[in-house]
Amino acid sequence: MLKNKRWTFIIGLLAGMGMAVVAVVTLPRLQPHTFYGTVLQSPDKAPDFELDTASGTVSLEDFRGKIVLLYFGYTFCPDICPATLAEISKAITSLGKKADEIQLMMISVDPGRDTPEMLRDYVTHFHPSFLGATGTEEEIAQVATMYGIFFEKHEGTEATGYLVDHTATVMVIDQEGHLKLVFPFGAPAQEIADDLAFLLK
Amino acid sequence: MKTIVVIPRCRNFGIIALSIFALFSIALGACQPSPKGPAISIEEAWGRPSPKVAAAGAFYMLIKNTGSEADKLVSAESPACGAVELHESYKTEEGAMGMRPVEGGYIEILPGGQAELKMGGLHIMCIEKLADFEVGAVLPLTLNFEKSGEIIIEIEIREP
């Protein structure tokens, strides 16, 4: 009698442990991915544009099949832009081989001072795959407006010359060309990497 | 089966430790000068590596004031920079990020307080970089305080 009880207990314990293991393994897979970035559900394609890079003219369509990260910044920016580009670099580097399927493009909000070559030298410091693009003042204004990016020059000091205020979000355009996510300024590399990894699945 | 737990005899130990700690505290209290004026110290001074083509770089640090009076960081200079300015990044009314010289032209550190110069906030801007901002570089920086005068520090260029 006592022996039976002991066996029941052991079998029960084993069954319980088995169920716990199954739960631990499957539950995270059943849970939907919670995006860190703000999710946009636009049925329209992200607006296309053509801009100049050090290696020629590029359009957004050239990168169909890749995830495109769009960021607006300028090379004179010593704090906000490097912080953002460094986090994105860290995020995509952590994805290993999959980093090849992601293209970051920084569009200059300072076309008056930034040349395509300067932009290339600036962005590749953070990651060799990064692209820097610019155009005429009108072209930049048009692209910024299409993506809801605000930018405005304001007077600096004698040493700095003018400075440019700019929306510092990072926009994520998926492989089919839809605007999918927006990361706020200060989004940490790990969160960016998690979202990108999910989109690459 | 019986598990034997060995408990060290530490009844006296506690009392001894407490006495040492008390003595120490008294000694420290007696030795500590009660400075009139500010007492500024700089910790964790670093600069972000930046590409050669970038005309400007940024320095970050923690400025502590353990004294009894406030002090103000009013300017800075470095042979590594054509000009040095005290700046802050801020969010504009439009939700964009902007950068401007600090209000009033100084950074105040209250007694017992600290100023944290960090990414996306207060920073020391090095305009017209004259040195390479490569990982491992060490750049001298002179901080000018209103009351404490010149404090010379080294900025280590490193990844955050």
XYZ file of C-alpha atoms in Angstrom:
361
model
C 0.000 0.000 0.000
C 2.685 2.395 1.064
C 4.763 1.278 -1.910
C 1.875 2.051 -4.314
C 1.504 5.528 -2.948
C 5.167 6.173 -3.411
C 4.989 5.049 -7.068
C 1.962 7.231 -7.725
C 3.880 10.137 -6.294
C 6.956 9.488 -8.413
C 4.947 9.066 -11.626
C 2.968 12.204 -10.860
C 6.158 14.115 -10.230
C 7.732 12.932 -13.479
C 4.596 13.786 -15.484
C 4.510 17.229 -13.917
C 8.138 17.850 -14.710
C 7.575 16.696 -18.289
C 4.700 19.099 -18.729
C 6.751 21.936 -17.284
C 9.554 21.273 -19.767
C 7.115 21.228 -22.691
C 5.577 24.498 -21.497
C 8.931 26.214 -21.103
C 10.024 25.173 -24.581
C 6.825 25.957 -26.499
C 5.342 28.979 -24.712
C 7.847 31.578 -25.931
C 7.287 30.356 -29.499
C 3.549 30.738 -29.204
C 3.779 34.277 -27.907
C 3.597 36.931 -30.624
C 6.665 39.150 -30.990
C 6.131 42.464 -29.278
C 7.807 45.167 -31.324
C 9.870 47.704 -29.503
C 9.564 50.226 -32.320
C 6.234 51.815 -33.169
C 4.446 49.596 -35.686
C 2.977 51.256 -38.779
C 0.386 49.402 -40.824
C 0.458 51.290 -44.069
C -0.980 49.516 -47.115
C 0.968 51.915 -49.364
C 4.559 51.472 -50.380
C 7.077 53.776 -48.722
C 7.552 56.737 -51.079
C 10.433 56.242 -53.482
C 13.186 58.791 -54.028
C 16.477 59.214 -55.826
C 19.500 60.686 -54.084
C 23.265 60.906 -54.576
C 25.774 58.714 -52.786
C 29.543 58.506 -53.233
C 28.922 55.466 -55.439
C 26.277 57.022 -57.622
C 22.560 57.699 -57.602
C 20.433 55.337 -55.575
C 16.702 54.955 -55.225
C 14.793 53.257 -52.463
C 13.581 50.628 -54.950
C 17.168 49.472 -55.496
C 16.977 47.848 -52.071
C 13.775 45.857 -52.499
C 14.284 42.504 -50.808
C 16.330 44.092 -48.049
C 15.222 45.857 -44.925
C 16.045 49.534 -45.288
C 16.693 51.698 -42.248
C 16.255 55.387 -43.037
C 17.831 57.981 -40.827
C 18.129 61.714 -41.336
C 21.253 63.357 -39.892
C 24.375 65.355 -40.748
C 28.109 64.986 -40.334
C 28.549 68.014 -38.074
C 26.248 66.361 -35.522
C 28.538 65.128 -32.696
C 26.049 63.683 -30.201
C 22.665 62.508 -31.488
C 23.731 61.119 -34.886
C 26.803 59.155 -33.714
C 24.806 57.749 -30.792
C 22.070 56.519 -33.133
C 24.391 55.156 -35.825
C 26.515 53.351 -33.231
C 23.435 51.636 -31.754
C 22.219 50.532 -35.180
C 25.684 49.262 -36.046
C 25.751 47.252 -32.828
C 22.256 45.910 -33.512
C 22.936 44.692 -37.040
C 26.376 43.354 -36.188
C 24.725 41.199 -33.530
C 22.587 39.602 -36.259
C 25.667 38.046 -37.874
C 25.233 36.939 -41.487
C 21.718 38.391 -41.568
C 23.219 41.871 -41.424
C 23.684 41.542 -45.211
C 19.922 41.754 -45.572
C 19.762 45.170 -43.921
C 20.718 48.491 -45.495
C 21.026 51.656 -43.450
C 20.867 54.933 -45.337
C 21.562 58.260 -43.671
C 20.059 61.130 -45.619
C 21.753 64.458 -44.957
C 19.672 67.284 -43.533
C 22.645 69.531 -44.281
C 23.060 69.269 -48.075
C 24.805 72.654 -48.049
C 27.832 71.286 -46.177
C 27.689 67.494 -46.605
C 29.009 66.040 -49.855
C 28.369 62.411 -50.869
C 32.041 61.632 -50.129
C 31.897 63.207 -46.659
C 28.759 61.254 -45.923
C 30.364 58.000 -47.042
C 33.405 58.590 -44.824
C 31.141 59.509 -41.930
C 28.682 56.618 -42.029
C 31.170 53.859 -42.883
C 33.023 54.716 -39.681
C 30.067 53.148 -37.874
C 29.482 50.203 -40.214
C 31.057 49.388 -43.581
C 27.653 48.706 -45.143
C 26.102 52.068 -44.222
C 25.198 54.449 -47.043
C 25.139 58.238 -46.908
C 22.928 60.116 -49.352
C 22.305 63.723 -50.208
C 20.780 65.875 -52.925
C 19.779 69.444 -53.595
C 18.082 71.417 -50.825
C 14.766 70.914 -52.655
C 15.220 67.158 -53.077
C 16.089 66.712 -49.404
C 13.138 68.844 -48.319
C 10.864 66.747 -50.510
C 12.088 63.400 -49.165
C 11.913 64.666 -45.580
C 8.335 65.834 -46.094
C 7.321 62.483 -47.598
C 8.588 60.739 -44.473
C 7.273 63.302 -42.000
C 10.759 64.389 -41.000
C 11.151 67.867 -39.600
C 14.434 69.678 -40.015
C 15.391 73.283 -39.590
C 18.625 75.251 -39.503
C 19.254 77.508 -36.597
C 22.065 79.838 -35.866
C 24.918 78.426 -33.826
C 28.032 80.189 -32.640
C 30.913 81.558 -34.630
C 32.749 78.270 -34.191
C 29.892 75.922 -35.062
C 28.237 77.905 -37.805
C 24.594 76.952 -38.195
C 23.198 73.814 -36.540
C 20.346 71.677 -37.803
C 17.464 70.471 -35.652
C 16.088 67.241 -37.053
C 13.715 64.424 -36.235
C 16.023 61.672 -34.968
C 13.823 58.643 -35.481
C 14.909 55.608 -37.501
C 12.391 54.327 -40.026
C 12.265 50.678 -40.985
C 11.101 49.768 -44.484
C 10.493 46.055 -44.942
C 11.604 43.778 -47.782
C 8.449 44.548 -49.796
C 8.911 48.293 -49.456
C 6.375 49.025 -46.756
C 7.107 51.433 -43.955
C 6.928 49.039 -41.045
C 8.454 50.458 -37.871
C 9.727 53.670 -36.364
C 12.370 53.667 -33.642
C 12.523 56.696 -31.369
C 15.825 58.393 -30.582
C 17.619 56.411 -27.881
C 16.312 52.977 -28.877
C 18.841 50.480 -27.504
C 20.717 48.121 -29.863
C 19.208 44.978 -28.334
C 15.627 46.109 -28.956
C 16.437 47.169 -32.519
C 18.130 43.804 -33.118
C 15.132 41.868 -31.742
C 12.699 43.693 -34.027
C 14.936 43.320 -37.081
C 15.514 39.625 -36.364
C 11.763 39.103 -36.284
C 11.256 40.944 -39.585
C 13.997 38.806 -41.166
C 12.344 35.521 -40.193
C 21.067 10.913 7.268
C 22.032 13.858 9.253
C 23.564 16.945 7.783
C 26.078 18.659 9.914
C 26.190 22.379 9.565
C 29.179 24.089 10.954
C 28.380 27.505 12.278
C 31.414 29.590 12.981
C 31.436 31.252 16.371
C 30.846 34.760 15.275
C 28.952 36.275 18.140
C 32.000 38.237 19.163
C 33.003 38.894 15.598
C 29.908 41.025 15.030
C 30.638 43.175 18.032
C 34.265 43.625 17.031
C 33.326 44.536 13.472
C 30.791 47.036 14.719
C 33.347 48.649 17.045
C 35.910 48.939 14.249
C 33.317 50.445 11.974
C 32.246 52.934 14.673
C 35.838 53.945 15.404
C 36.501 54.331 11.717
C 33.474 56.541 11.235
C 34.495 58.790 14.112
C 38.037 59.015 12.800
C 36.803 59.836 9.300
C 34.444 62.450 10.641
C 37.212 64.098 12.618
C 39.667 64.069 9.732
C 37.300 65.316 7.099
C 37.930 68.936 6.389
C 34.716 70.883 6.195
C 35.666 72.837 3.113
C 34.234 76.227 2.568
C 33.559 76.485 -1.110
C 33.086 73.926 -3.826
C 35.039 70.670 -4.142
C 34.925 69.530 -7.752
C 35.938 66.119 -9.016
C 35.613 64.649 -12.492
C 34.802 61.000 -13.134
C 34.350 58.780 -16.180
C 35.581 61.320 -18.722
C 35.362 59.904 -22.211
C 34.894 60.885 -25.815
C 33.170 59.056 -28.612
C 35.367 57.825 -31.447
C 34.448 59.828 -34.485
C 35.321 59.697 -38.164
C 37.969 62.112 -39.444
C 35.454 63.763 -41.741
C 33.219 64.756 -38.821
C 34.161 68.320 -37.935
C 32.982 68.006 -34.348
C 33.244 65.523 -31.496
C 31.654 65.245 -28.073
C 33.058 64.648 -24.583
C 31.099 63.214 -21.693
C 31.787 62.985 -17.958
C 30.379 63.142 -14.468
C 31.209 66.338 -12.562
C 30.757 66.009 -8.805
C 30.734 68.721 -6.188
C 31.307 67.424 -2.655
C 31.896 70.910 -1.276
C 29.546 73.284 0.479
C 29.133 75.826 -2.300
C 27.921 75.667 -5.888
C 30.341 76.087 -8.751
C 29.937 76.666 -12.458
C 31.753 75.139 -15.388
C 32.086 78.209 -17.577
C 34.343 77.094 -20.423
C 36.787 74.476 -21.604
C 39.682 74.262 -24.026
C 41.857 71.604 -25.565
C 44.784 71.511 -27.964
C 42.796 68.758 -29.716
C 40.042 71.182 -30.689
C 39.907 74.447 -32.601
C 37.144 75.543 -30.250
C 35.345 73.994 -27.302
C 31.777 74.799 -26.327
C 29.374 73.614 -23.646
C 26.359 72.206 -25.441
C 23.189 70.331 -24.809
C 21.010 68.182 -27.017
C 17.312 68.727 -26.461
C 13.934 67.901 -27.897
C 12.382 70.755 -29.862
C 8.701 71.703 -29.821
C 8.325 69.838 -33.106
C 9.638 66.647 -31.504
C 12.933 66.905 -33.375
C 16.329 66.725 -31.705
C 18.327 69.915 -31.569
C 21.607 71.057 -30.114
C 22.472 74.419 -28.600
C 25.027 76.075 -26.329
C 23.968 75.645 -22.702
C 21.648 78.278 -21.308
C 23.543 81.088 -19.627
C 26.782 79.700 -21.028
C 27.596 77.584 -17.955
C 26.848 74.274 -16.272
C 26.146 74.702 -12.558
C 26.995 71.990 -10.045
C 25.227 72.475 -6.711
C 26.885 71.539 -3.399
C 26.503 67.802 -2.905
C 25.274 67.568 -6.456
C 26.568 66.436 -9.800
C 26.221 67.231 -13.463
C 26.004 64.264 -15.766
C 27.257 64.992 -19.259
C 25.861 62.168 -21.357
C 24.640 61.216 -24.803
C 21.503 63.045 -25.797
C 21.993 65.656 -23.085
C 24.747 67.929 -21.822
C 28.078 67.493 -23.555
C 31.294 69.303 -24.256
C 31.557 69.894 -27.959
C 34.938 69.823 -29.622
C 34.653 71.860 -32.800
C 37.222 71.594 -35.568
C 38.921 68.448 -34.347
C 42.719 68.708 -34.506
C 43.443 65.174 -33.290
C 42.312 61.705 -34.307
C 39.371 60.565 -32.258
C 40.308 56.919 -32.473
C 39.725 54.293 -29.808
C 42.612 54.422 -27.346
C 43.506 58.071 -27.933
C 43.857 60.241 -24.834
C 43.151 63.928 -25.245
C 43.876 66.651 -22.691
C 41.006 68.925 -21.715
C 41.095 71.971 -19.458
C 37.882 72.747 -17.628
C 37.471 76.278 -16.306
C 35.320 76.615 -13.211
C 34.147 79.928 -11.853
C 35.444 79.251 -8.322
C 37.613 76.132 -8.548
C 39.586 77.524 -11.457
C 41.323 75.300 -13.976
C 40.997 71.537 -13.750
C 42.975 69.605 -16.323
C 41.704 66.138 -17.195
C 42.305 63.457 -19.791
C 39.596 62.333 -22.154
C 39.784 58.720 -23.152
C 38.417 58.020 -26.621
C 36.443 54.793 -26.379
C 33.187 53.118 -27.323
C 30.439 53.922 -24.807
